[in-house]
XYZ file of C-alpha atoms in Angstrom:
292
model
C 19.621 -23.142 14.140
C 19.118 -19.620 16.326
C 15.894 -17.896 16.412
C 14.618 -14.785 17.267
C 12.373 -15.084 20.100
C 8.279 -14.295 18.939
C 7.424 -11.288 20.148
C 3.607 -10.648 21.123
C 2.070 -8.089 22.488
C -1.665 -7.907 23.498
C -3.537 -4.727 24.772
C -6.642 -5.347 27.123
C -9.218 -3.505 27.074
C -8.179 -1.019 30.318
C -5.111 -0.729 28.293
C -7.139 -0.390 25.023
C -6.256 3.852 24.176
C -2.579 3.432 24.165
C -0.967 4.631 21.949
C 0.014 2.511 18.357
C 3.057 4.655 18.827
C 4.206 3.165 22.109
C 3.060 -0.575 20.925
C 3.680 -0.850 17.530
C 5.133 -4.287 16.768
C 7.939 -2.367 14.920
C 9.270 -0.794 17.885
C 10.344 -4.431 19.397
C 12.454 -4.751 16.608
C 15.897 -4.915 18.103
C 18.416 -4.296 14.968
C 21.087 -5.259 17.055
C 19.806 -8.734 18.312
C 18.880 -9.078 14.564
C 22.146 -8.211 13.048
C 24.059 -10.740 15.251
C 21.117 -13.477 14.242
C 21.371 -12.750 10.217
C 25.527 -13.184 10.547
C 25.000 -16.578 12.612
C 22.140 -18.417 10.879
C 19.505 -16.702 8.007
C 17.196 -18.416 9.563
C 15.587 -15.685 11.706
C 12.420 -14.071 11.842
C 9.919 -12.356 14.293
C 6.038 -12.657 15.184
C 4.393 -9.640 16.600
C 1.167 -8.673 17.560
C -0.518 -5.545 18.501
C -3.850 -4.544 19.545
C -5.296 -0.791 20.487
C -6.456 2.186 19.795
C -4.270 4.376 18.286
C -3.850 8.575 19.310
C -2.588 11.357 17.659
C 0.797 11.731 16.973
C 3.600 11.451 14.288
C 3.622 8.104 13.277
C 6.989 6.129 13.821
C 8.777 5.255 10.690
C 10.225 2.137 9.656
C 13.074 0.521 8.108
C 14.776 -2.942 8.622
C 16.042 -5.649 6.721
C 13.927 -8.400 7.126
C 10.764 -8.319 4.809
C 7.325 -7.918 6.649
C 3.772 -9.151 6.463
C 1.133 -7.943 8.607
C -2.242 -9.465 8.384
C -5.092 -7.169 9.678
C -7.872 -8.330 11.525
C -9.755 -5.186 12.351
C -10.054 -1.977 11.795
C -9.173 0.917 9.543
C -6.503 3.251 8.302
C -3.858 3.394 5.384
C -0.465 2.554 5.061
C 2.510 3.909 3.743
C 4.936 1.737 1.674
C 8.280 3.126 -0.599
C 6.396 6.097 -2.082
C 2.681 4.957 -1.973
C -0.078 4.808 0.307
C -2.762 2.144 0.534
C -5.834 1.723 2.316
C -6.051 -1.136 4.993
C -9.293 -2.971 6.599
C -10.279 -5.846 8.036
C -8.331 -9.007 6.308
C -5.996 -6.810 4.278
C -2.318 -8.021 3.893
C 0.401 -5.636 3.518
C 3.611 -6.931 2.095
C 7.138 -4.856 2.875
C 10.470 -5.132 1.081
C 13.523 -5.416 2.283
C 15.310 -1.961 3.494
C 11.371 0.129 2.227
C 10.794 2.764 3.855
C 6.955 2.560 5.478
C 4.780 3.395 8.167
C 0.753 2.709 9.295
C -1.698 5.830 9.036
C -4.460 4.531 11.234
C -7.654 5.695 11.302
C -8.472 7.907 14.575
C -11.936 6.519 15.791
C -10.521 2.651 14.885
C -9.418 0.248 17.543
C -6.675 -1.600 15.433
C -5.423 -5.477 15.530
C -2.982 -7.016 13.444
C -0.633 -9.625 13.598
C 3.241 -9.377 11.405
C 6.051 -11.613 10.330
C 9.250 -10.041 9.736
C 11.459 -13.089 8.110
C 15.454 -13.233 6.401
C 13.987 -14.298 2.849
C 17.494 -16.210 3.042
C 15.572 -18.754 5.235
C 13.967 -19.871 1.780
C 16.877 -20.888 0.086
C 15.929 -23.971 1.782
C 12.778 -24.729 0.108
C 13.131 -24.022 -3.521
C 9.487 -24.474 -4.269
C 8.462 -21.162 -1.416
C 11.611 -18.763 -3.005
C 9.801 -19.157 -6.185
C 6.550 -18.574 -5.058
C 8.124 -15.736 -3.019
C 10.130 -14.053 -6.053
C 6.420 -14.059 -8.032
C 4.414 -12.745 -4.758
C 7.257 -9.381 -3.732
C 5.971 -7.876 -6.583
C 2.431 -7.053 -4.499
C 2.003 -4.366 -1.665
C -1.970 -4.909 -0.850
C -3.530 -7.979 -1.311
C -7.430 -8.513 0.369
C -7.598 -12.003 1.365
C -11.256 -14.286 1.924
C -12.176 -14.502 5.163
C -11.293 -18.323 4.387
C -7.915 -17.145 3.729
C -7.343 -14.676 6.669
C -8.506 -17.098 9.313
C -6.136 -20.040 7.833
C -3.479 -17.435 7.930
C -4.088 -16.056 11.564
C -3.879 -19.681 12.465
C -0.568 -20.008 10.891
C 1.000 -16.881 12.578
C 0.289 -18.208 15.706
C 1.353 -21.353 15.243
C 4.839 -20.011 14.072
C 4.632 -18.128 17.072
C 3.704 -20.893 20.061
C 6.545 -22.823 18.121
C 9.143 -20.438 18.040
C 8.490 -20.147 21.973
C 8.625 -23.660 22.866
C 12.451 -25.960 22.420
C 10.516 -28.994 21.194
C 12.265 -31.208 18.710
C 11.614 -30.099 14.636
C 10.133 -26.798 15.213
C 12.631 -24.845 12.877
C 11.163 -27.378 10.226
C 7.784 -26.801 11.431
C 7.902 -23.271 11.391
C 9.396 -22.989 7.994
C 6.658 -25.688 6.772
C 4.073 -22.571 8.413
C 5.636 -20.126 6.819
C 5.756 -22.057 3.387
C 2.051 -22.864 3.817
C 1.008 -18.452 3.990
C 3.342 -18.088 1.087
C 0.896 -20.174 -0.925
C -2.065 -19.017 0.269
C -1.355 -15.548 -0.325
C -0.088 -16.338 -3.612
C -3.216 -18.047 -4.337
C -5.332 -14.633 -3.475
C -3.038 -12.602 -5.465
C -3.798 -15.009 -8.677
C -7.783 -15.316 -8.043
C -7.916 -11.003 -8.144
C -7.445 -10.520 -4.450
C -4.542 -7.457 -5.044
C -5.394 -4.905 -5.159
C -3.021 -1.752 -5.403
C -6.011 1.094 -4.867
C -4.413 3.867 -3.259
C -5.123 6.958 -0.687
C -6.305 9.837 -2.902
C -3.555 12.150 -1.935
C -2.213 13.483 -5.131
C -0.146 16.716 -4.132
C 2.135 14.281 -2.563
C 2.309 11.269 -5.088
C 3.553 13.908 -7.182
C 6.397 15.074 -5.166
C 6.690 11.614 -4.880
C 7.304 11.246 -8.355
C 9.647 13.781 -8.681
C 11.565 12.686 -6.258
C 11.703 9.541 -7.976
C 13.063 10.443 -11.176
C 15.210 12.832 -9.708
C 16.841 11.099 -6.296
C 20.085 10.671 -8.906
C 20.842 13.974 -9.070
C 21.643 17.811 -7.011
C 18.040 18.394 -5.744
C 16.991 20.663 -2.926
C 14.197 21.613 -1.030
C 14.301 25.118 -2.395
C 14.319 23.614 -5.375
C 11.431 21.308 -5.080
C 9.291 24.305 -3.113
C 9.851 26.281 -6.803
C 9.190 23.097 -8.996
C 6.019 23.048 -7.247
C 5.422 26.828 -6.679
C 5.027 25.991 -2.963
C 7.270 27.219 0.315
C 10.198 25.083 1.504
C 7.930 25.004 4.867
C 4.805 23.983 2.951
C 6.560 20.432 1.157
C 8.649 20.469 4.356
C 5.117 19.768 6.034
C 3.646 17.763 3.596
C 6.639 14.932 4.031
C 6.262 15.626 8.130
C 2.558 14.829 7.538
C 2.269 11.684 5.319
C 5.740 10.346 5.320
C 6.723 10.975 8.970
C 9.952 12.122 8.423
C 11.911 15.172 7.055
C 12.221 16.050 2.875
C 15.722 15.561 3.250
C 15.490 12.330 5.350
C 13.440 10.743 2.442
C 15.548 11.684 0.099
C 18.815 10.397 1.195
C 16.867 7.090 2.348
C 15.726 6.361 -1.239
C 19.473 7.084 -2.143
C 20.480 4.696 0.063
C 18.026 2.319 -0.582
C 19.055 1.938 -4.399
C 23.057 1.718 -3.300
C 22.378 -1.369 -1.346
C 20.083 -2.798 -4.422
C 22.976 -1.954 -6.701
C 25.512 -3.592 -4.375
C 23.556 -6.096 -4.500
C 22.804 -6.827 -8.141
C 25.603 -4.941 -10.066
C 29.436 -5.364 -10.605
C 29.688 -1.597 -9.994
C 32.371 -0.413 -7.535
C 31.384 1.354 -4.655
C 32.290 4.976 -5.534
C 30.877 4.333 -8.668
C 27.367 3.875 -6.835
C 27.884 6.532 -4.756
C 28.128 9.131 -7.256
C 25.418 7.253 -9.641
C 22.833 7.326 -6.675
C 23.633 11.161 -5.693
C 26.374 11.418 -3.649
C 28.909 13.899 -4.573
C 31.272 12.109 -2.364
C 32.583 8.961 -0.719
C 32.788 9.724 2.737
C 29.242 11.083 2.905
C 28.460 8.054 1.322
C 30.286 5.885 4.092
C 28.645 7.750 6.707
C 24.979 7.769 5.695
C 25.625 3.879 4.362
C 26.652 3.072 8.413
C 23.858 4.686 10.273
């Protein structure tokens, strides 16, 4: 089997006001290296870890095929998942879907640490028993785990990690046993009340959300979103810059997108048929948007 080598990165304290922008575990993602991994072996994944304190700044956005945990184990902000925002503290766990669309909010005073797991959920196809588990648990976004529970999973996470680094014999087994193990434990918070899908009082913007939502399928503009709403174009046009991270029209053709490839995925539909059911008025700007 091929693995991704764990990625890690720790900020001292010199280092400690750089920027979550410039060390965001996310950013080490390299799609490429990933891509090549996912057609050789689904067994691939990546452990990152950052620590800091965060500036201001747009925050980077996010989008990748692997699903994502990322454990928290201090401080404060919210997070942005699909079309919702959470809030996010000490032991929180934020779970991230294939191909969604998110991005971290952090709080500007808080000196953030977290640790993630990006993982091909093909990897579980080899342990019946965890895809279960797993198709009951991607349902949740936020769960708030014990401190029982975080420290047993921080101790996981590493472990994945410092065996993921080393070539010692059995450690694609042992890994997958680790990764099998936070499956179950998070599970088991989920069932005991720990989930928790409280979210960031922002409701101008769930409700564009919203719209958007039940109207991605068909000829919607900007202009025509700004008069929906009785706002400007610049006014939602800042709004989406401010909690999203990225453009009206960005988000828009990303949730397009992101319902083609669920579609190809789980319907018998031809491909121009999906194109034109998820918005596109033609193929080839389907092709194009589909590629990038």
């Amino acid at each position: 089997m091929y693995l991704i080598s764990g990625l890690v990165e720790t900020v001292s304290p010199a280092r400690c006001r750089k920027s979550c922008i410039d060390n965001d575990p996310g950013k080490f993602y390299n799609e490429s290296v990933a891509k090549k991994t996912r057609e050789r072996d689904p067994f691939s994944f990546q452990v990152g870890r950052y620590k800091g304190r965060s500036t201001q700044g747009t925050p980077p956005v996010f989008r990748h095929p692997e699903c994502e945990f990322q454990l928290f184990l201090s401080g404060t902000g919210a997070y942005f998942i699909k079309n919702r925002t959470y809030r996010v503290g000490k032991n929180s766990l934020i779970f991230i879907n294939c191909n969604q669309i998110h991005h971290y909010l952090p709080h500007p005073d808080s000196c953030i640490e977290r640790l993630n797991l990006l993982f091909n959920p093909g990897l579980l196809k080899l342990r019946p028993a965890a895809a279960k588990i797993f198709r009951r648990f991607r349902k949740w976004r936020h769960l708030v785990l014990s401190e029982k529970e975080a420290t047993a999973a921080r101790f996981l996470l590493e472990e994945i990690r410092a065996e993921n680094d080393s070539n010692l014999p059995y450690r694609d087994e042992i890994c997958l046993d680790n990764i099998e193990k936070l499956l179950i434990i998070f599970y088991r918070c989920g069932l005991r009340g720990g989930k928790t899908e409280k979210q960031v009082r922002t409701p101008f913007i769930q409700q564009l959300l919203g719209f958007i939502e039940n109207s991605f399928t068909s000829e919607i503009s900007l202009a025509q979103v700004a008069k929906r709403f009785n706002r400007s174009p610049f006014s939602i046009s800042r709004l989406f810059k401010k909690y999203l991270g990225i453009g009206f029209k960005e988000y828009l053709i990303s949730r397009r997108i992101d319902e083609a490839k669920h579609l190809l995925e789980e319907s018998q539909k031809s491909v121009s048929s999906i194109a034109y059911t998820t918005g596109f008025r033609d193929l080839s700007t389907f092709n194009e948007r589909f590629r990038r």
